[in-house]
mmCIF file of C-alpha atoms in Angstrom:
data_model
loop_
_atom_site.group_PDB
_atom_site.id
_atom_site.type_symbol
_atom_site.label_atom_id
_atom_site.label_comp_id
_atom_site.label_asym_id
_atom_site.label_seq_id
_atom_site.Cartn_x
_atom_site.Cartn_y
_atom_site.Cartn_z
ATOM 1 C CA MET A 1344 11.325 13.562 3.830
ATOM 2 C CA LEU A 1345 7.713 13.831 2.847
ATOM 3 C CA PHE A 1346 5.737 10.799 4.055
ATOM 4 C CA GLN A 1347 2.042 11.298 3.916
ATOM 5 C CA ARG A 1348 -0.672 8.481 4.453
ATOM 6 C CA ASN A 1349 -4.125 7.838 4.923
ATOM 7 C CA ARG A 1350 -5.807 5.214 6.829
ATOM 8 C CA SER A 1351 -5.747 2.894 4.220
ATOM 9 C CA LEU A 1352 -2.127 2.432 4.361
ATOM 10 C CA SER A 1353 -2.588 0.286 7.682
ATOM 11 C CA LYS A 1354 -3.449 -2.490 5.063
ATOM 12 C CA SER A 1355 0.287 -1.599 3.264
ATOM 13 C CA GLU A 1356 3.218 -3.884 3.682
ATOM 14 C CA VAL A 1357 5.333 -1.507 5.413
ATOM 15 C CA GLY A 1358 8.166 -1.323 7.477
ATOM 16 C CA LEU A 1359 11.935 0.145 8.610
ATOM 17 C CA ASN A 1360 14.927 -1.643 9.393
ATOM 18 C CA SER A 1361 18.532 -0.245 9.568
ATOM 19 C CA LEU A 1362 21.854 -0.877 8.480
ATOM 20 C CA PRO A 1363 23.794 -2.913 10.855
ATOM 21 C CA SER A 1364 26.478 -1.712 13.248
ATOM 22 C CA ASN A 1365 26.579 2.079 12.324
ATOM 23 C CA ASN A 1366 23.306 2.825 13.253
ATOM 24 C CA ASN A 1367 21.852 4.240 9.848
ATOM 25 C CA LEU A 1368 18.711 3.502 8.749
ATOM 26 C CA CYS A 1369 17.886 1.343 5.667
ATOM 27 C CA LYS A 1370 15.560 -0.716 3.713
ATOM 28 C CA SER A 1371 13.292 -3.415 4.230
ATOM 29 C CA GLU A 1372 9.618 -3.908 2.573
ATOM 30 C CA SER A 1373 9.367 -0.656 4.451
ATOM 31 C CA PHE A 1374 10.679 3.008 4.258
ATOM 32 C CA SER A 1375 14.213 3.817 4.767
ATOM 33 C CA CYS A 1376 14.676 7.237 6.523
ATOM 34 C CA ASP A 1377 17.361 9.792 5.649
ATOM 35 C CA ASP A 1378 20.114 9.857 7.939
ATOM 36 C CA SER A 1379 20.925 13.699 7.408
ATOM 37 C CA PHE A 1380 17.593 14.180 9.305
ATOM 38 C CA LEU A 1381 18.310 11.576 12.218
ATOM 39 C CA LYS A 1382 21.815 13.629 12.777
ATOM 40 C CA ASP A 1383 19.978 16.746 13.124
ATOM 41 C CA GLN A 1384 17.446 15.610 15.274
ATOM 42 C CA GLU A 1385 20.340 13.488 17.540
ATOM 43 C CA ASN A 1386 22.269 16.968 17.864
ATOM 44 C CA ASP A 1387 19.757 18.800 19.230
ATOM 45 C CA GLN A 1388 19.605 15.996 21.604
ATOM 46 C CA LEU A 1389 23.020 15.713 22.590
ATOM 47 C CA SER A 1390 22.520 16.875 26.215
ATOM 48 C CA ASN A 1391 20.128 14.127 26.895
ATOM 49 C CA LYS A 1392 22.462 11.227 24.790
ATOM 50 C CA ILE A 1393 19.887 9.962 22.724
ATOM 51 C CA SER A 1394 20.713 7.948 19.872
ATOM 52 C CA GLN A 1395 19.604 8.360 16.169
ATOM 53 C CA TRP A 1396 17.224 4.932 16.964
ATOM 54 C CA ASP A 1397 15.393 6.551 20.067
ATOM 55 C CA VAL A 1398 15.277 9.652 18.084
ATOM 56 C CA LEU A 1399 13.666 7.813 15.114
ATOM 57 C CA CYS A 1400 11.404 5.977 17.446
ATOM 58 C CA GLN A 1401 10.160 9.465 18.979
ATOM 59 C CA VAL A 1402 9.510 11.113 15.579
ATOM 60 C CA LEU A 1403 7.182 7.726 14.191
ATOM 61 C CA ASN A 1404 5.855 7.557 17.534
ATOM 62 C CA SER A 1405 6.369 3.855 17.411
ATOM 63 C CA LYS A 1406 4.726 1.062 19.506
ATOM 64 C CA VAL A 1407 7.060 -1.698 18.032
ATOM 65 C CA ALA A 1408 11.074 -2.024 17.925
ATOM 66 C CA PHE A 1409 13.331 -4.566 18.257
ATOM 67 C CA LYS A 1410 16.519 -5.617 17.631
ATOM 68 C CA LYS A 1411 17.196 -8.657 15.147
ATOM 69 C CA GLN A 1412 20.760 -10.629 14.588
ATOM 70 C CA PHE A 1413 22.329 -11.328 11.074
ATOM 71 C CA ASN A 1414 25.790 -12.750 10.497
ATOM 72 C CA GLY A 1415 26.247 -11.594 13.892
ATOM 73 C CA LYS A 1416 25.486 -7.847 13.323
ATOM 74 C CA LYS A 1417 22.450 -6.097 14.731
ATOM 75 C CA TYR A 1418 19.740 -4.551 13.330
ATOM 76 C CA ASN A 1419 17.311 -2.137 14.211
ATOM 77 C CA TRP A 1420 13.497 -2.527 12.556
ATOM 78 C CA ILE A 1421 10.536 -0.784 13.239
ATOM 79 C CA GLN A 1422 6.852 -1.219 11.630
ATOM 80 C CA LEU A 1423 5.312 2.122 10.489
ATOM 81 C CA ALA A 1424 2.156 0.845 9.487
ATOM 82 C CA GLY A 1425 -0.436 -2.212 9.475
ATOM 83 C CA HIS A 1426 -1.337 -4.863 11.996
ATOM 84 C CA VAL A 1427 1.420 -4.950 14.523
ATOM 85 C CA GLY A 1428 3.304 -7.866 15.150
ATOM 86 C CA ARG A 1429 2.863 -8.992 11.730
ATOM 87 C CA PHE A 1430 6.101 -8.489 10.160
ATOM 88 C CA LYS A 1431 9.382 -10.044 11.722
ATOM 89 C CA PRO A 1432 13.072 -9.408 9.988
ATOM 90 C CA GLY A 1433 14.337 -12.209 7.329
ATOM 91 C CA ASP A 1434 16.985 -14.207 8.210
ATOM 92 C CA ARG A 1435 18.263 -14.276 4.989
ATOM 93 C CA GLU A 1436 19.459 -10.720 3.344
ATOM 94 C CA GLY A 1437 16.918 -9.177 0.795
ATOM 95 C CA PHE A 1438 13.835 -11.311 2.605
ATOM 96 C CA ILE A 1439 10.832 -10.182 5.272
ATOM 97 C CA LEU A 1440 8.876 -12.255 6.918
ATOM 98 C CA LYS A 1441 5.183 -11.717 7.230
ATOM 99 C CA ILE A 1442 2.210 -13.376 8.899
ATOM 100 C CA MET A 1443 -0.418 -13.564 6.077
ATOM 101 C CA ASP A 1444 -3.997 -15.056 6.261
ATOM 102 C CA GLU A 1445 -4.520 -17.882 3.828
ATOM 103 C CA LEU A 1446 -5.969 -15.930 0.878
ATOM 104 C CA GLU A 1447 -3.257 -13.681 0.702
ATOM 105 C CA LYS A 1448 -0.921 -16.600 0.444
ATOM 106 C CA ASP A 1449 -2.758 -18.624 -1.561
ATOM 107 C CA CYS A 1450 -3.044 -15.565 -4.382
ATOM 108 C CA LEU A 1451 0.901 -15.124 -4.012
ATOM 109 C CA ILE A 1452 1.324 -18.689 -4.500
ATOM 110 C CA LEU A 1453 -0.528 -18.568 -7.814
ATOM 111 C CA LEU A 1454 1.034 -15.704 -8.962
ATOM 112 C CA GLN A 1455 4.329 -17.097 -9.044
ATOM 113 C CA ASN A 1456 3.622 -19.091 -11.769
ATOM 114 C CA ASP A 1457 1.358 -16.767 -13.614
ATOM 115 C CA ILE A 1458 3.012 -13.976 -16.209
ATOM 116 C CA LEU A 1459 2.457 -11.502 -13.258
ATOM 117 C CA SER A 1460 5.322 -13.056 -11.585
ATOM 118 C CA GLN A 1461 7.571 -10.379 -12.395
ATOM 119 C CA PHE A 1462 5.251 -7.762 -10.818
ATOM 120 C CA VAL A 1463 4.743 -9.411 -7.184
ATOM 121 C CA PRO A 1464 7.047 -10.007 -4.503
ATOM 122 C CA LYS A 1465 8.644 -13.569 -4.710
ATOM 123 C CA ILE A 1466 8.191 -15.966 -1.933
ATOM 124 C CA ASP A 1467 10.451 -18.733 -0.628
ATOM 125 C CA ARG A 1468 9.519 -20.372 2.717
ATOM 126 C CA ILE A 1469 6.036 -20.499 3.824
ATOM 127 C CA ASN A 1470 4.422 -21.470 7.324
ATOM 128 C CA LEU A 1471 7.605 -20.920 9.155
ATOM 129 C CA LYS A 1472 7.519 -21.518 12.781
ATOM 130 C CA PHE A 1473 9.102 -19.436 15.277
ATOM 131 C CA ASP A 1474 9.535 -19.075 19.134
ATOM 132 C CA ASP A 1475 5.996 -16.760 18.960
ATOM 133 C CA ASP A 1476 4.080 -19.817 17.447
ATOM 134 C CA ASN A 1477 3.131 -17.436 14.583
ATOM 135 C CA CYS A 1478 3.426 -19.246 10.813
ATOM 136 C CA TYR A 1479 5.062 -16.453 8.690
ATOM 137 C CA THR A 1480 6.028 -16.318 4.778
ATOM 138 C CA GLU A 1481 9.206 -15.699 3.896
ATOM 139 C CA MET A 1482 8.945 -12.441 1.214
ATOM 140 C CA GLN A 1483 11.123 -10.514 -1.189
ATOM 141 C CA ASP A 1484 12.282 -7.194 0.238
ATOM 142 C CA LEU A 1485 11.018 -4.888 -2.471
ATOM 143 C CA LEU A 1486 13.126 -1.897 -1.708
ATOM 144 C CA TYR A 1487 16.422 -4.128 -1.073
ATOM 145 C CA GLY A 1488 19.044 -2.810 -3.584
ATOM 146 C CA PHE A 1489 17.825 1.024 -3.500
ATOM 147 C CA VAL A 1490 19.301 3.559 -1.798
ATOM 148 C CA ASN A 1491 17.329 6.121 0.113
ATOM 149 C CA PRO A 1492 14.288 5.205 -2.027
ATOM 150 C CA CYS A 1493 10.925 7.515 -2.699
ATOM 151 C CA ILE A 1494 8.056 5.492 -2.263
ATOM 152 C CA MET A 1495 4.547 5.792 -3.459
ATOM 153 C CA ASP A 1496 1.619 3.341 -2.773
ATOM 154 C CA ILE A 1497 -1.495 3.800 -5.277
ATOM 155 C CA LYS A 1498 -4.781 1.582 -4.662
ATOM 156 C CA ILE A 1499 -6.105 0.176 -7.908
ATOM 157 C CA GLY A 1500 -9.595 0.063 -8.968
ATOM 158 C CA VAL A 1501 -12.690 2.107 -8.683
ATOM 159 C CA ARG A 1502 -14.217 -0.408 -5.820
ATOM 160 C CA THR A 1503 -11.590 -1.072 -2.994
ATOM 161 C CA PHE A 1504 -14.172 -2.951 -0.760
ATOM 162 C CA ILE A 1505 -15.553 -6.642 -0.292
ATOM 163 C CA ILE A 1506 -18.955 -7.660 -1.075
ATOM 164 C CA ASP A 1507 -20.444 -10.092 0.905
ATOM 165 C CA GLU A 1508 -23.913 -10.103 2.071
ATOM 166 C CA THR A 1509 -23.068 -13.234 4.211
ATOM 167 C CA ASN A 1510 -20.434 -11.206 6.619
ATOM 168 C CA GLU A 1511 -22.006 -9.582 9.423
ATOM 169 C CA LYS A 1512 -19.204 -6.794 9.725
ATOM 170 C CA GLU A 1513 -20.339 -5.683 6.402
ATOM 171 C CA THR A 1514 -23.698 -5.548 6.831
ATOM 172 C CA LYS A 1515 -24.301 -4.644 10.751
ATOM 173 C CA PRO A 1516 -25.468 -0.800 10.772
ATOM 174 C CA ARG A 1517 -22.925 0.719 12.971
ATOM 175 C CA ASN A 1518 -23.010 4.315 15.162
ATOM 176 C CA ASP A 1519 -19.800 4.808 14.906
ATOM 177 C CA LEU A 1520 -19.727 5.098 10.850
ATOM 178 C CA TYR A 1521 -22.851 7.319 11.191
ATOM 179 C CA VAL A 1522 -20.934 9.602 13.692
ATOM 180 C CA LYS A 1523 -18.179 9.650 11.470
ATOM 181 C CA LEU A 1524 -20.300 10.590 7.944
ATOM 182 C CA LEU A 1525 -22.340 12.950 9.832
ATOM 183 C CA LYS A 1526 -19.019 15.058 10.923
ATOM 184 C CA ILE A 1527 -17.627 15.080 7.237
ATOM 185 C CA ASP A 1528 -20.424 15.046 4.887
ATOM 186 C CA PRO A 1529 -24.171 15.372 6.685
ATOM 187 C CA ASN A 1530 -25.928 16.004 3.656
ATOM 188 C CA GLU A 1531 -25.080 12.614 2.333
ATOM 189 C CA LEU A 1532 -26.965 10.780 5.127
ATOM 190 C CA THR A 1533 -30.838 9.924 4.371
ATOM 191 C CA GLU A 1534 -33.708 10.262 6.942
ATOM 192 C CA GLU A 1535 -34.022 6.703 7.593
ATOM 193 C CA GLU A 1536 -30.340 6.737 8.805
ATOM 194 C CA HIS A 1537 -30.801 9.716 10.752
ATOM 195 C CA GLN A 1538 -33.582 7.871 12.493
ATOM 196 C CA ILE A 1539 -31.462 4.912 13.196
ATOM 197 C CA GLN A 1540 -28.100 6.671 13.813
ATOM 198 C CA ALA A 1541 -26.284 3.950 12.083
ATOM 199 C CA ILE A 1542 -25.242 3.010 8.665
ATOM 200 C CA ASN A 1543 -23.414 -0.259 7.735
ATOM 201 C CA LYS A 1544 -19.657 -0.127 6.604
ATOM 202 C CA ARG A 1545 -20.262 -1.159 3.120
ATOM 203 C CA ARG A 1546 -22.542 2.209 2.713
ATOM 204 C CA TYR A 1547 -19.451 4.120 4.305
ATOM 205 C CA MET A 1548 -16.858 2.389 1.970
ATOM 206 C CA SER A 1549 -19.065 3.396 -0.878
ATOM 207 C CA TRP A 1550 -19.588 6.540 0.096
ATOM 208 C CA ARG A 1551 -15.793 7.133 0.611
ATOM 209 C CA GLU A 1552 -14.900 5.864 -2.661
ATOM 210 C CA ARG A 1553 -17.071 8.378 -4.449
ATOM 211 C CA CYS A 1554 -15.477 11.105 -2.879
ATOM 212 C CA THR A 1555 -12.023 10.251 -3.841
ATOM 213 C CA CYS A 1556 -10.235 10.010 -7.520
ATOM 214 C CA SER A 1557 -10.880 6.088 -7.310
ATOM 215 C CA ALA A 1558 -14.313 6.722 -8.376
ATOM 216 C CA THR A 1559 -12.822 9.315 -11.699
ATOM 217 C CA LEU A 1560 -9.541 7.858 -12.270
ATOM 218 C CA GLY A 1561 -9.802 4.045 -10.898
ATOM 219 C CA PHE A 1562 -6.856 4.818 -8.427
ATOM 220 C CA ARG A 1563 -6.020 7.070 -5.607
ATOM 221 C CA ILE A 1564 -2.416 7.615 -3.562
ATOM 222 C CA GLU A 1565 -2.095 5.961 -0.389
ATOM 223 C CA ALA A 1566 0.909 7.168 0.758
ATOM 224 C CA VAL A 1567 3.871 8.976 -0.228
ATOM 225 C CA LYS A 1568 7.606 9.115 1.060
ATOM 226 C CA LYS A 1569 10.554 11.380 0.131
ATOM 227 C CA SER A 1570 12.696 12.640 2.357
ATOM 228 C CA GLN A 1571 10.911 13.595 5.609
ATOM 229 C CA VAL A 1572 8.085 11.765 8.000
ATOM 230 C CA GLN A 1573 4.984 13.582 7.575
ATOM 231 C CA GLU A 1574 1.480 12.293 7.756
ATOM 232 C CA LYS A 1575 -1.480 13.737 5.302
ATOM 233 C CA GLU A 1576 -5.067 12.329 4.354
ATOM 234 C CA PHE A 1577 -5.464 11.720 0.379
ATOM 235 C CA TYR A 1578 -9.350 11.194 0.686
ATOM 236 C CA SER A 1579 -9.739 14.989 -0.592
ATOM 237 C CA MET A 1580 -7.893 14.388 -3.554
ATOM 238 C CA ASN A 1581 -10.176 14.077 -6.466
ATOM 239 C CA GLN A 1582 -9.133 15.830 -8.776
ATOM 240 C CA LYS A 1583 -6.627 14.936 -11.848
ATOM 241 C CA SER A 1584 -5.141 18.322 -11.437
ATOM 242 C CA GLN A 1585 -4.112 17.416 -7.978
ATOM 243 C CA VAL A 1586 -2.671 13.770 -8.762
ATOM 244 C CA ILE A 1587 -0.557 15.384 -11.486
ATOM 245 C CA GLU A 1588 0.800 17.647 -8.903
ATOM 246 C CA HIS A 1589 1.736 14.991 -6.731
ATOM 247 C CA LEU A 1590 3.456 12.992 -8.977
ATOM 248 C CA ILE A 1591 5.559 15.726 -10.633
ATOM 249 C CA ASN A 1592 6.501 16.371 -6.845
ATOM 250 C CA TYR A 1593 7.200 12.553 -6.176
ATOM 251 C CA THR A 1594 9.567 12.210 -8.998
ATOM 252 C CA ASP A 1595 10.662 15.954 -8.998
ATOM 253 C CA ASN A 1596 9.739 15.981 -12.580
ATOM 254 C CA ASN A 1597 12.610 13.575 -13.402
ATOM 255 C CA LYS A 1598 11.549 12.435 -17.194
ATOM 256 C CA ASN A 1599 14.110 9.398 -16.705
ATOM 257 C CA ILE A 1600 12.200 8.376 -13.500
ATOM 258 C CA MET A 1601 8.545 8.977 -15.054
ATOM 259 C CA ASN A 1602 9.558 6.941 -18.438
ATOM 260 C CA THR A 1603 10.785 4.210 -16.355
ATOM 261 C CA TYR A 1604 7.539 4.353 -14.844
ATOM 262 C CA LEU A 1605 5.343 4.495 -17.751
ATOM 263 C CA ASP A 1606 7.414 1.509 -19.385
ATOM 264 C CA ARG A 1607 6.305 -0.358 -16.460
ATOM 265 C CA LEU A 1608 2.790 0.532 -16.469
ATOM 266 C CA CYS A 1609 2.573 -0.317 -19.991
ATOM 267 C CA CYS A 1610 4.321 -4.056 -19.570
ATOM 268 C CA LEU A 1611 1.854 -4.636 -16.639
ATOM 269 C CA ARG A 1612 -1.135 -3.284 -18.737
ATOM 270 C CA GLU A 1613 -0.022 -5.918 -21.405
ATOM 271 C CA ASN A 1614 0.517 -8.869 -18.998
ATOM 272 C CA LEU A 1615 -2.733 -8.225 -17.327
ATOM 273 C CA GLU A 1616 -4.537 -9.004 -20.365
ATOM 274 C CA LYS A 1617 -2.742 -12.513 -20.580
ATOM 275 C CA SER A 1618 -2.908 -13.451 -17.156
ATOM 276 C CA GLU A 1619 -4.974 -16.462 -16.193
ATOM 277 C CA PHE A 1620 -4.590 -15.103 -12.406
ATOM 278 C CA PHE A 1621 -5.859 -11.888 -12.911
ATOM 279 C CA ASN A 1622 -8.946 -13.133 -15.349
ATOM 280 C CA SER A 1623 -9.988 -15.442 -12.654
ATOM 281 C CA HIS A 1624 -10.404 -12.854 -9.806
ATOM 282 C CA GLU A 1625 -11.934 -9.585 -8.448
ATOM 283 C CA MET A 1626 -8.882 -7.273 -7.804
ATOM 284 C CA ILE A 1627 -10.007 -5.770 -4.351
ATOM 285 C CA GLY A 1628 -7.900 -3.406 -2.738
ATOM 286 C CA SER A 1629 -5.023 -4.105 -4.616
ATOM 287 C CA SER A 1630 -1.921 -1.357 -4.508
ATOM 288 C CA LEU A 1631 0.789 -0.751 -6.790
ATOM 289 C CA LEU A 1632 3.952 0.059 -5.306
ATOM 290 C CA PHE A 1633 6.155 2.911 -6.735
ATOM 291 C CA VAL A 1634 9.761 2.800 -6.267
ATOM 292 C CA HIS A 1635 12.960 4.812 -7.293
ATOM 293 C CA ASP A 1636 16.458 6.421 -6.175
ATOM 294 C CA GLN A 1637 18.609 8.344 -8.077
ATOM 295 C CA ASN A 1638 19.690 5.168 -10.367
ATOM 296 C CA LYS A 1639 16.669 2.984 -11.005
ATOM 297 C CA ALA A 1640 12.655 2.729 -10.374
ATOM 298 C CA ASN A 1641 10.332 -0.100 -10.413
ATOM 299 C CA ILE A 1642 6.878 -0.577 -9.812
ATOM 300 C CA TRP A 1643 5.332 -4.003 -8.091
ATOM 301 C CA MET A 1644 1.353 -5.187 -7.203
ATOM 302 C CA ILE A 1645 0.893 -5.542 -3.562
ATOM 303 C CA ASP A 1646 -1.873 -6.264 -0.817
ATOM 304 C CA PHE A 1647 -4.029 -9.121 -2.030
ATOM 305 C CA GLY A 1648 -6.084 -9.780 1.489
ATOM 306 C CA LYS A 1649 -9.208 -8.848 0.001
ATOM 307 C CA THR A 1650 -8.657 -10.357 -4.065
ATOM 308 C CA ARG A 1651 -11.257 -13.049 -4.730
ATOM 309 C CA LYS A 1652 -11.430 -15.960 -6.876
ATOM 310 C CA LEU A 1653 -14.561 -15.312 -9.269
ATOM 311 C CA PRO A 1654 -17.355 -17.707 -9.010
ATOM 312 C CA GLU A 1655 -17.742 -20.833 -11.579
ATOM 313 C CA GLY A 1656 -18.597 -19.028 -14.778
ATOM 314 C CA VAL A 1657 -18.142 -15.485 -13.937
ATOM 315 C CA LYS A 1658 -16.116 -13.265 -16.029
ATOM 316 C CA LEU A 1659 -15.231 -9.440 -15.320
ATOM 317 C CA ARG A 1660 -14.102 -6.811 -18.063
ATOM 318 C CA HIS A 1661 -12.078 -4.624 -15.345
ATOM 319 C CA ASP A 1662 -12.579 -1.902 -17.568
ATOM 320 C CA VAL A 1663 -16.115 -1.105 -16.515
ATOM 321 C CA LYS A 1664 -17.240 1.236 -13.342
ATOM 322 C CA TRP A 1665 -18.815 -1.089 -10.406
ATOM 323 C CA VAL A 1666 -22.697 -0.981 -10.227
ATOM 324 C CA GLU A 1667 -24.949 -2.288 -7.617
ATOM 325 C CA GLY A 1668 -25.172 -6.477 -8.165
ATOM 326 C CA THR A 1669 -21.768 -6.765 -10.228
ATOM 327 C CA LEU A 1670 -18.448 -7.747 -9.482
ATOM 328 C CA GLU A 1671 -16.699 -5.161 -11.399
ATOM 329 C CA ASP A 1672 -13.396 -3.724 -10.010
ATOM 330 C CA GLY A 1673 -12.556 -1.312 -12.520
ATOM 331 C CA TYR A 1674 -8.949 -2.356 -12.295
ATOM 332 C CA PHE A 1675 -7.410 -1.622 -16.100
ATOM 333 C CA ILE A 1676 -9.452 2.239 -15.554
ATOM 334 C CA GLY A 1677 -6.804 2.767 -12.773
ATOM 335 C CA ILE A 1678 -4.092 1.209 -14.916
ATOM 336 C CA GLN A 1679 -5.352 3.044 -18.139
ATOM 337 C CA SER A 1680 -5.790 6.374 -16.305
ATOM 338 C CA LEU A 1681 -2.233 6.547 -14.731
ATOM 339 C CA ILE A 1682 -0.706 5.432 -18.075
ATOM 340 C CA ASP A 1683 -2.276 8.271 -19.627
ATOM 341 C CA ILE A 1684 -1.111 11.055 -16.934
ATOM 342 C CA PHE A 1685 2.438 9.894 -17.050
ATOM 343 C CA LYS A 1686 2.336 10.266 -20.815
ATOM 344 C CA GLU A 1687 0.925 13.918 -20.214
ATOM 345 C CA VAL A 1688 3.419 14.882 -17.728
ATOM 346 C CA ILE A 1689 6.215 13.494 -19.955
ATOM 347 C CA ASP A 1690 5.335 15.463 -23.069
ATOM 348 C CA ASN A 1691 4.544 18.461 -21.243
#
């Protein structure tokens, strides 16, 4: 199983739960895991009597794992990424529970009645209270119904950071970000920044975007899962040829899967143009979740924690690059680039 991710995946909605009663792992808004891999690991550990579940937790170096009852059967659940403690297994099959901030919850509520509703997770119950005193939203498990799916998270847009001059976290000079940039690209820093040995988050994020294909193609791959768990940085990927190579690997060059993804992207592009929600918001940090197994494939829009309603009277084109002083997100640039790349791969 190839599972590649970068730090940005911490903002993705990802977890893992298992089928009841037989210790095999399965689906959630989460990644499923190949049982054969776990069996091999378990056989290696028979002398210590380590279960598949224990092996998985060791492999993933997980800090959060717990059991859940559903219809009298036990479910194991583990969160691969994201803020610890934000997810709970749903008490209904096909759903998962998530702690959402008000902004993301409001976006999903609006999207339920928008033309884009077919492209976002369905939500049913909100403000659910449990013993931990947190409020949860019950949302659709996007991987439910897939068998050992392959998953890819792609961040859309030329800008994935928020512009907020009033937010001290965004504008406060930070030494840790200066040190990080100094190690990676010392020539990027200015004399003034060297003198104060600090840069703010917006400066760092702006540089990071320029180094990835977000700047050139309007999207970047955040994570890919196939058949083994593995981590890898994707920020060095900034060439179209590299993206094509990964898409071919991700789909195993299966033209049926690629055509399904292409059709879904074209449909999304058409509906975005008509969407009241899309035309009244800046889409920052939002991702597309690609999922397929041997029989089907689909794409959903996820991650709306940074999506903001536009100020009164402000309209975005969504198809131009961001420049200082604007709120453009370049969302259409990313969608069109993906469409063009899938067409190119299919035709060749």
